[in-house]
Short mmCIF file of C-alpha atoms in Angstrom, two decimals:
data_model
loop_
_atom_site.label_atom_id
_atom_site.label_comp_id
_atom_site.label_asym_id
_atom_site.label_seq_id
_atom_site.Cartn_x
_atom_site.Cartn_y
_atom_site.Cartn_z
CA MET A 93 6.70 -17.20 14.51
CA HIS A 94 8.17 -14.76 17.05
CA PHE A 95 7.92 -15.53 20.78
CA ALA A 96 9.54 -12.37 22.16
CA PHE A 97 7.58 -9.17 22.68
CA THR A 98 8.90 -5.99 21.09
CA PRO A 99 9.98 -3.06 23.30
CA GLU A 100 6.80 -1.25 22.24
CA GLN A 101 4.65 -4.19 23.33
CA GLU A 102 6.43 -4.34 26.69
CA GLN A 103 5.79 -0.61 27.13
CA PHE A 104 2.15 -1.23 26.31
CA ARG A 105 2.01 -3.99 28.94
CA ASP A 106 3.58 -1.69 31.54
CA ALA A 107 1.08 1.07 30.75
CA VAL A 108 -1.90 -1.28 31.07
CA ARG A 109 -0.53 -2.80 34.29
CA ARG A 110 0.00 0.62 35.90
CA PHE A 111 -3.49 1.72 34.91
CA LEU A 112 -5.11 -1.43 36.30
CA ARG A 113 -3.05 -1.32 39.49
CA ASP A 114 -4.64 2.04 40.26
CA ARG A 115 -8.14 1.38 38.90
CA SER A 116 -8.73 -2.27 39.82
CA PRO A 117 -7.45 -3.05 43.33
CA PRO A 118 -9.23 -5.90 45.18
CA ALA A 119 -11.36 -3.44 47.16
CA GLU A 120 -12.71 -1.95 43.92
CA VAL A 121 -13.33 -5.42 42.50
CA ARG A 122 -15.41 -6.29 45.57
CA ARG A 123 -17.39 -3.05 45.23
CA LEU A 124 -18.20 -3.69 41.58
CA MET A 125 -19.19 -7.29 42.31
CA ASP A 126 -22.12 -5.93 44.31
CA ASP A 127 -22.93 -3.19 41.80
CA GLU A 128 -25.79 -3.91 39.39
CA CYS A 129 -23.95 -2.24 36.53
CA GLY A 130 -20.82 -4.31 37.18
CA HIS A 131 -18.28 -1.71 36.09
CA ASP A 132 -17.23 1.90 36.58
CA PRO A 133 -18.33 3.93 33.51
CA GLY A 134 -15.61 6.52 34.16
CA VAL A 135 -12.87 3.89 34.16
CA TRP A 136 -14.31 2.35 31.00
CA ARG A 137 -14.22 5.70 29.20
CA GLN A 138 -10.60 6.15 30.28
CA MET A 139 -9.74 2.71 28.94
CA CYS A 140 -11.26 3.59 25.58
CA GLN A 141 -10.24 7.22 25.22
CA GLU A 142 -6.86 7.34 26.99
CA LEU A 143 -5.50 3.82 26.43
CA GLY A 144 -7.33 3.13 23.17
CA LEU A 145 -8.42 -0.34 24.28
CA GLY A 146 -12.01 -0.19 23.02
CA ALA A 147 -11.39 -1.82 19.63
CA LEU A 148 -7.67 -2.43 19.93
CA HIS A 149 -7.36 -5.25 17.38
CA VAL A 150 -9.89 -4.01 14.81
CA PRO A 151 -8.41 -2.50 11.61
CA GLU A 152 -8.50 1.27 11.37
CA ASP A 153 -10.66 1.22 8.23
CA ARG A 154 -13.30 -0.60 10.30
CA GLY A 155 -13.28 1.83 13.21
CA GLY A 156 -10.61 0.26 15.42
CA GLN A 157 -7.11 1.08 16.61
CA GLY A 158 -5.37 -1.11 14.06
CA PHE A 159 -3.25 -3.19 16.45
CA SER A 160 -3.08 -6.98 16.41
CA VAL A 161 -4.42 -9.86 18.48
CA THR A 162 -0.96 -10.05 20.07
CA GLU A 163 -1.53 -6.67 21.76
CA LEU A 164 -5.07 -7.76 22.60
CA GLY A 165 -3.65 -10.81 24.36
CA ILE A 166 -1.27 -8.64 26.37
CA ALA A 167 -4.20 -6.51 27.53
CA PHE A 168 -6.21 -9.57 28.55
CA GLU A 169 -3.28 -11.05 30.49
CA GLU A 170 -3.03 -7.90 32.55
CA MET A 171 -6.79 -7.74 33.04
CA GLY A 172 -6.76 -11.30 34.32
CA ARG A 173 -4.00 -10.43 36.78
CA ALA A 174 -5.99 -7.43 38.04
CA LEU A 175 -9.40 -9.17 37.83
CA LEU A 176 -10.78 -6.16 35.98
CA CYS A 177 -14.53 -5.61 36.13
CA ALA A 178 -15.30 -3.87 32.83
CA PRO A 179 -17.26 -4.56 29.62
CA TYR A 180 -14.07 -5.33 27.74
CA LEU A 181 -14.68 -8.92 26.66
CA SER A 182 -18.20 -8.06 25.51
CA SER A 183 -16.84 -5.17 23.45
CA VAL A 184 -14.18 -7.40 21.89
CA LEU A 185 -16.81 -9.97 20.93
CA ALA A 186 -19.12 -7.37 19.42
CA THR A 187 -16.46 -5.45 17.50
CA THR A 188 -14.83 -8.64 16.23
CA ALA A 189 -18.12 -10.02 14.92
CA VAL A 190 -18.99 -6.75 13.20
CA ALA A 191 -15.51 -6.28 11.73
CA GLN A 192 -15.51 -9.83 10.38
CA ALA A 193 -19.05 -9.80 9.00
CA CYS A 194 -19.56 -6.27 7.63
CA ALA A 195 -18.15 -4.18 4.83
CA PRO A 196 -15.53 -1.64 6.03
CA GLU A 197 -17.85 1.39 5.82
CA GLU A 198 -20.67 -0.26 7.73
CA ALA A 199 -18.29 -1.76 10.29
CA GLU A 200 -16.73 1.65 10.91
CA GLN A 201 -20.14 3.19 11.60
CA ILE A 202 -20.88 0.58 14.25
CA VAL A 203 -17.43 0.06 15.77
CA SER A 204 -16.34 3.70 16.11
CA GLY A 205 -18.88 4.47 18.86
CA ILE A 206 -17.91 1.33 20.77
CA ALA A 207 -14.20 2.08 20.42
CA ALA A 208 -14.70 5.60 21.78
CA GLY A 209 -16.55 4.32 24.85
CA GLU A 210 -19.74 6.09 23.77
CA GLN A 211 -21.72 2.86 23.39
CA LEU A 212 -21.67 -0.51 25.12
CA ALA A 213 -22.23 -3.47 22.83
CA ALA A 214 -22.81 -7.16 23.47
CA LEU A 215 -22.79 -10.19 21.19
CA ALA A 216 -25.90 -12.35 21.68
CA LEU A 217 -24.86 -15.81 20.49
CA THR A 218 -25.49 -18.59 22.99
CA GLU A 219 -28.92 -20.04 23.71
CA ALA A 220 -30.53 -22.51 26.09
CA ASN A 221 -28.78 -25.43 24.39
CA GLY A 222 -25.50 -24.15 25.86
CA ARG A 223 -23.58 -24.39 22.60
CA TRP A 224 -21.03 -21.68 21.82
CA ASP A 225 -20.45 -22.61 18.20
CA ALA A 226 -22.40 -20.99 15.38
CA GLY A 227 -24.28 -24.23 14.70
CA GLY A 228 -26.05 -23.87 18.05
CA VAL A 229 -27.95 -20.75 16.98
CA GLU A 230 -31.73 -21.31 17.05
CA LEU A 231 -33.15 -17.77 17.25
CA VAL A 232 -35.07 -17.11 14.02
CA ALA A 233 -34.81 -14.06 11.78
CA ASP A 234 -37.76 -13.86 9.40
CA GLY A 235 -38.40 -10.74 7.37
CA GLY A 236 -36.01 -8.72 9.53
CA ARG A 237 -37.79 -9.67 12.75
CA LEU A 238 -36.18 -11.67 15.55
CA ASN A 239 -37.94 -14.24 17.70
CA GLY A 240 -36.25 -16.34 20.35
CA SER A 241 -33.98 -16.08 23.38
CA LYS A 242 -30.29 -15.67 24.08
CA THR A 243 -28.59 -16.52 27.34
CA HIS A 244 -25.19 -15.99 28.96
CA VAL A 245 -24.87 -12.71 27.08
CA ILE A 246 -21.82 -11.01 28.60
CA ASP A 247 -22.79 -7.52 29.86
CA GLY A 248 -26.09 -7.86 28.03
CA HIS A 249 -27.95 -6.17 30.87
CA VAL A 250 -26.13 -2.84 30.34
CA ALA A 251 -25.45 -2.92 26.60
CA ASP A 252 -26.76 -0.12 24.42
CA LEU A 253 -26.37 -2.15 21.24
CA LEU A 254 -26.93 -5.85 20.64
CA ILE A 255 -25.19 -7.83 17.91
CA VAL A 256 -27.48 -10.83 17.44
CA ALA A 257 -26.72 -14.11 15.70
CA ALA A 258 -29.83 -15.58 14.05
CA ARG A 259 -30.79 -18.06 11.37
CA ALA A 260 -33.25 -18.28 8.51
CA PRO A 261 -36.43 -20.32 9.09
CA GLY A 262 -35.84 -24.01 8.42
CA SER A 263 -32.03 -23.76 8.20
CA THR A 264 -29.65 -25.92 10.23
CA GLY A 265 -25.97 -26.07 11.08
CA GLU A 266 -23.88 -23.28 9.62
CA GLU A 267 -26.30 -22.64 6.76
CA GLY A 268 -28.63 -19.65 6.88
CA LEU A 269 -26.81 -17.82 9.68
CA SER A 270 -27.09 -14.03 9.81
CA LEU A 271 -25.94 -11.17 12.00
CA HIS A 272 -28.26 -8.39 13.12
CA VAL A 273 -27.81 -5.09 14.94
CA VAL A 274 -30.53 -3.71 17.20
CA ALA A 275 -30.78 -1.15 19.98
CA ALA A 276 -31.04 -2.88 23.35
CA ASP A 277 -34.13 -0.84 24.28
CA ALA A 278 -36.03 -1.69 21.09
CA PRO A 279 -39.68 -2.78 21.48
CA GLY A 280 -40.03 -6.50 22.12
CA ILE A 281 -36.71 -6.95 23.94
CA THR A 282 -36.70 -8.14 27.55
CA ARG A 283 -33.44 -8.35 29.51
CA ARG A 284 -32.72 -10.05 32.82
CA CYS A 285 -29.41 -10.22 34.70
CA LEU A 286 -28.57 -13.81 35.66
CA THR A 287 -27.40 -15.08 39.03
CA VAL A 288 -23.91 -16.41 38.36
CA LEU A 289 -21.00 -18.00 40.21
CA ASP A 290 -18.63 -15.20 39.21
CA PRO A 291 -20.09 -11.77 40.03
CA THR A 292 -17.05 -10.05 38.50
CA ARG A 293 -18.47 -10.85 35.05
CA LYS A 294 -22.18 -10.18 34.60
CA LEU A 295 -24.30 -12.33 32.28
CA ALA A 296 -27.83 -11.74 31.02
CA ARG A 297 -30.75 -13.50 29.36
CA ILE A 298 -32.34 -11.58 26.51
CA ASP A 299 -35.73 -12.45 24.99
CA PHE A 300 -36.75 -11.25 21.53
CA GLU A 301 -40.40 -11.09 20.57
CA ASN A 302 -41.03 -9.91 17.01
CA VAL A 303 -38.13 -7.44 17.26
CA GLN A 304 -37.31 -5.38 14.18
CA ALA A 305 -33.53 -5.49 13.57
CA ARG A 306 -31.10 -4.49 10.85
CA CYS A 307 -29.34 -7.34 9.09
CA VAL A 308 -25.65 -6.56 8.55
CA SER A 309 -24.64 -9.98 7.21
CA SER A 310 -26.73 -12.73 5.65
CA ASP A 311 -23.83 -15.22 5.60
CA ALA A 312 -22.28 -14.96 9.05
CA ALA A 313 -21.02 -18.49 9.76
CA SER A 314 -17.39 -17.72 8.90
CA ALA A 315 -17.43 -14.42 10.81
CA LEU A 316 -18.89 -16.07 13.91
CA GLY A 317 -16.33 -18.86 13.71
CA ARG A 318 -13.47 -16.37 13.57
CA THR A 319 -15.04 -14.43 16.45
CA LEU A 320 -15.16 -17.58 18.57
CA ASP A 321 -11.49 -18.29 17.84
CA ILE A 322 -10.40 -14.79 18.88
CA ALA A 323 -12.65 -14.98 21.95
CA CYS A 324 -10.96 -18.23 23.00
CA VAL A 325 -7.53 -16.66 22.54
CA ALA A 326 -8.57 -13.62 24.59
CA VAL A 327 -9.96 -15.70 27.45
CA ALA A 328 -6.92 -18.00 27.35
CA CYS A 329 -4.69 -14.96 27.82
CA GLU A 330 -6.94 -13.73 30.63
CA LEU A 331 -6.77 -17.12 32.34
CA ALA A 332 -2.98 -17.11 32.00
CA GLY A 333 -2.98 -13.77 33.82
CA VAL A 334 -5.32 -15.16 36.49
CA ALA A 335 -3.05 -18.18 36.98
CA GLU A 336 0.04 -16.01 37.25
CA ALA A 337 -1.59 -13.76 39.84
CA LEU A 338 -2.62 -16.78 41.91
CA LEU A 339 0.88 -18.27 41.70
CA GLU A 340 2.43 -15.01 42.89
CA SER A 341 -0.07 -14.81 45.74
CA ALA A 342 0.70 -18.38 46.82
CA VAL A 343 4.47 -17.85 46.72
CA ASP A 344 4.27 -14.55 48.61
CA TYR A 345 2.14 -16.12 51.34
CA ALA A 346 4.41 -19.18 51.58
CA LYS A 347 7.33 -16.85 52.30
CA LEU A 348 5.44 -15.04 55.07
CA ARG A 349 3.45 -17.78 56.84
CA MET A 350 5.45 -19.23 59.74
CA GLN A 351 4.90 -22.74 61.08
CA PHE A 352 7.15 -24.77 63.40
CA GLY A 353 9.50 -21.80 63.49
CA ARG A 354 9.98 -21.72 59.70
CA ALA A 355 8.30 -20.18 56.67
CA VAL A 356 5.98 -22.81 55.15
CA GLY A 357 7.63 -22.11 51.81
CA SER A 358 10.77 -23.81 53.11
CA PHE A 359 8.98 -27.17 53.33
CA GLN A 360 9.62 -29.49 50.40
CA ALA A 361 5.94 -30.25 49.80
CA ILE A 362 5.16 -26.55 49.31
CA LYS A 363 8.28 -26.02 47.20
CA HIS A 364 7.28 -28.84 44.86
CA LYS A 365 3.70 -27.61 44.64
CA CYS A 366 4.83 -24.11 43.68
CA ALA A 367 7.43 -25.42 41.22
CA ASP A 368 4.91 -27.69 39.49
CA LEU A 369 2.44 -24.83 39.34
CA LEU A 370 5.05 -22.53 37.81
CA LEU A 371 5.61 -25.02 35.00
CA GLU A 372 1.89 -25.27 34.26
CA VAL A 373 1.42 -21.50 34.32
CA GLU A 374 4.34 -20.96 31.94
CA LEU A 375 3.00 -23.61 29.56
CA ALA A 376 -0.40 -21.92 29.60
CA LYS A 377 1.15 -18.53 28.87
CA SER A 378 3.13 -20.02 25.99
CA ALA A 379 0.04 -21.66 24.49
CA ALA A 380 -2.03 -18.48 24.83
CA ARG A 381 0.67 -16.27 23.33
CA TYR A 382 1.29 -18.72 20.50
CA ALA A 383 -2.42 -18.67 19.64
CA ALA A 384 -2.49 -14.87 19.76
CA GLU A 385 0.46 -14.70 17.38
CA ALA A 386 -1.24 -17.24 15.11
CA ALA A 387 -4.31 -15.00 14.96
CA THR A 388 -2.10 -12.02 14.15
CA GLU A 389 -0.35 -13.87 11.32
CA GLY A 390 -3.52 -15.41 9.88
CA ASP A 391 -2.37 -18.96 10.58
CA PRO A 392 -4.89 -21.46 9.13
CA ASP A 393 -4.35 -23.60 12.26
CA LEU A 394 -5.90 -20.88 14.45
CA PRO A 395 -9.06 -22.87 15.36
CA ALA A 396 -6.92 -25.72 16.68
CA LEU A 397 -4.42 -23.44 18.42
CA ALA A 398 -7.20 -21.37 20.00
CA SER A 399 -8.76 -24.53 21.43
CA LEU A 400 -5.37 -25.76 22.63
CA ALA A 401 -4.73 -22.45 24.40
CA LYS A 402 -8.19 -22.30 25.94
CA ALA A 403 -7.96 -25.84 27.32
CA ALA A 404 -4.42 -25.42 28.65
CA ALA A 405 -5.08 -22.04 30.26
CA SER A 406 -8.34 -23.26 31.83
CA ASP A 407 -6.57 -26.19 33.45
CA ALA A 408 -3.68 -24.02 34.65
CA ALA A 409 -5.94 -21.37 36.18
CA MET A 410 -8.08 -23.92 38.00
CA ARG A 411 -5.02 -25.73 39.36
CA ALA A 412 -3.51 -22.41 40.42
CA ALA A 413 -6.73 -21.49 42.22
CA ARG A 414 -6.92 -24.80 44.07
CA ASP A 415 -3.24 -24.81 45.02
CA CYS A 416 -3.31 -21.17 46.10
CA ILE A 417 -6.23 -21.85 48.44
CA GLN A 418 -4.45 -24.89 49.90
CA ILE A 419 -1.17 -23.04 50.40
CA HIS A 420 -3.03 -20.27 52.21
CA GLY A 421 -4.48 -22.90 54.54
CA GLY A 422 -7.56 -22.02 56.58
CA ILE A 423 -7.48 -18.34 55.68
CA GLY A 424 -7.72 -19.28 52.00
CA PHE A 425 -11.29 -20.46 52.57
CA THR A 426 -12.48 -17.19 54.11
CA TRP A 427 -14.46 -14.43 52.42
CA ASP A 428 -11.98 -11.78 53.59
CA ASN A 429 -9.13 -13.42 51.67
CA ASP A 430 -9.09 -12.39 48.00
CA THR A 431 -8.16 -15.80 46.59
CA HIS A 432 -11.77 -16.83 46.03
CA LEU A 433 -12.29 -13.87 43.69
CA TRP A 434 -9.73 -15.26 41.25
CA PHE A 435 -11.03 -18.79 41.82
CA LYS A 436 -14.50 -17.72 40.67
CA ARG A 437 -13.14 -15.97 37.59
CA ALA A 438 -11.06 -19.06 36.77
CA LYS A 439 -14.09 -21.34 37.11
CA SER A 440 -16.45 -19.16 35.09
CA ALA A 441 -13.89 -18.62 32.33
CA GLU A 442 -13.11 -22.34 32.27
CA VAL A 443 -16.57 -23.07 30.83
CA LEU A 444 -16.94 -19.84 28.83
CA PHE A 445 -16.87 -20.55 25.07
CA GLY A 446 -16.63 -24.28 25.77
CA THR A 447 -15.16 -26.55 28.43
CA PRO A 448 -11.59 -27.87 28.23
CA ALA A 449 -12.97 -31.27 27.19
CA TRP A 450 -14.97 -29.68 24.35
CA HIS A 451 -11.93 -27.80 23.14
CA ARG A 452 -9.73 -30.90 23.23
CA GLU A 453 -12.31 -32.68 21.10
CA ARG A 454 -12.37 -29.72 18.73
CA LEU A 455 -8.57 -29.76 18.59
CA MET A 456 -8.57 -33.44 17.62
CA GLN A 457 -11.18 -32.79 14.92
CA CYS A 458 -9.17 -29.89 13.50
CA TRP A 459 -6.04 -32.03 13.28
CA GLU A 460 -7.98 -35.15 12.25
CA VAL A 461 -6.41 -37.19 15.02
#
């Protein structure tokens, strides 16, 4: 397995970083936090049409750009650094589920509009039980009609298209799972934006009452499992980017803040804190990149490696957030300081797709430890 990025991948990283530096400064992040939509439609179209990020990792014969999860991870690292407010994760979830579950022709019909930025799509998976795995699906599909509720649907309040996980009446576990596609404004659908800790990533509750939907897969357990693995890899890469941004902020401030006639970064306690944090951030980046490469190469250990990366990156980002606030001192607790924006993203992403404890348990089960 290769650990070094190719020159083309480094150029891709530079292009994404330059784009996000211009389009996602902290002032713009704060503006979009208070915006009901939660993103700038013009920037999203540019991301899809100019950078080709809409369905980056989806094969070309299924409507995507044909790159790998490695490039997807690079994009998410940079988006975590910039704290991008855009429907990117929701699009990745939707396109991954469709590409995994559908035949190439049908997948291309659905994915192509999402990849071009013409449609916003959201995957409706999680329900009131709070489980992110496919076995937690309780919404019922009977005769092509959906009844039930989904919660914590990323960007579900603005999606044009919903990809809905459902199950056959009377089925349990991973048996009887299906995937359905339905327009978000179809009769019987009610959407409500949730009040969340992290306003940079909007979540919604969606209720389905006798909603007619098109079934695109009647055996979706494997596709949903693969989607969860790639989602964990993507969020792990994002958290690695968040942690790196917080580390850089802490180090920069420690060099500037003067106390007792010296920069606080010259004190041993601050030096050790920054050094320890650097080690944890680098370990998280390594775990996330290893998992992304495993997804690219079709490694059968991907479920375990995805959980390892998600747990490690969650811990690193939360530690980076806490340490960054402490190194900033009193100003780190103020609303005007930007540190709390990354702290909220770190905390919300920590529990997204499962807590670190859940993923460590999953890792042990995968490796039969």
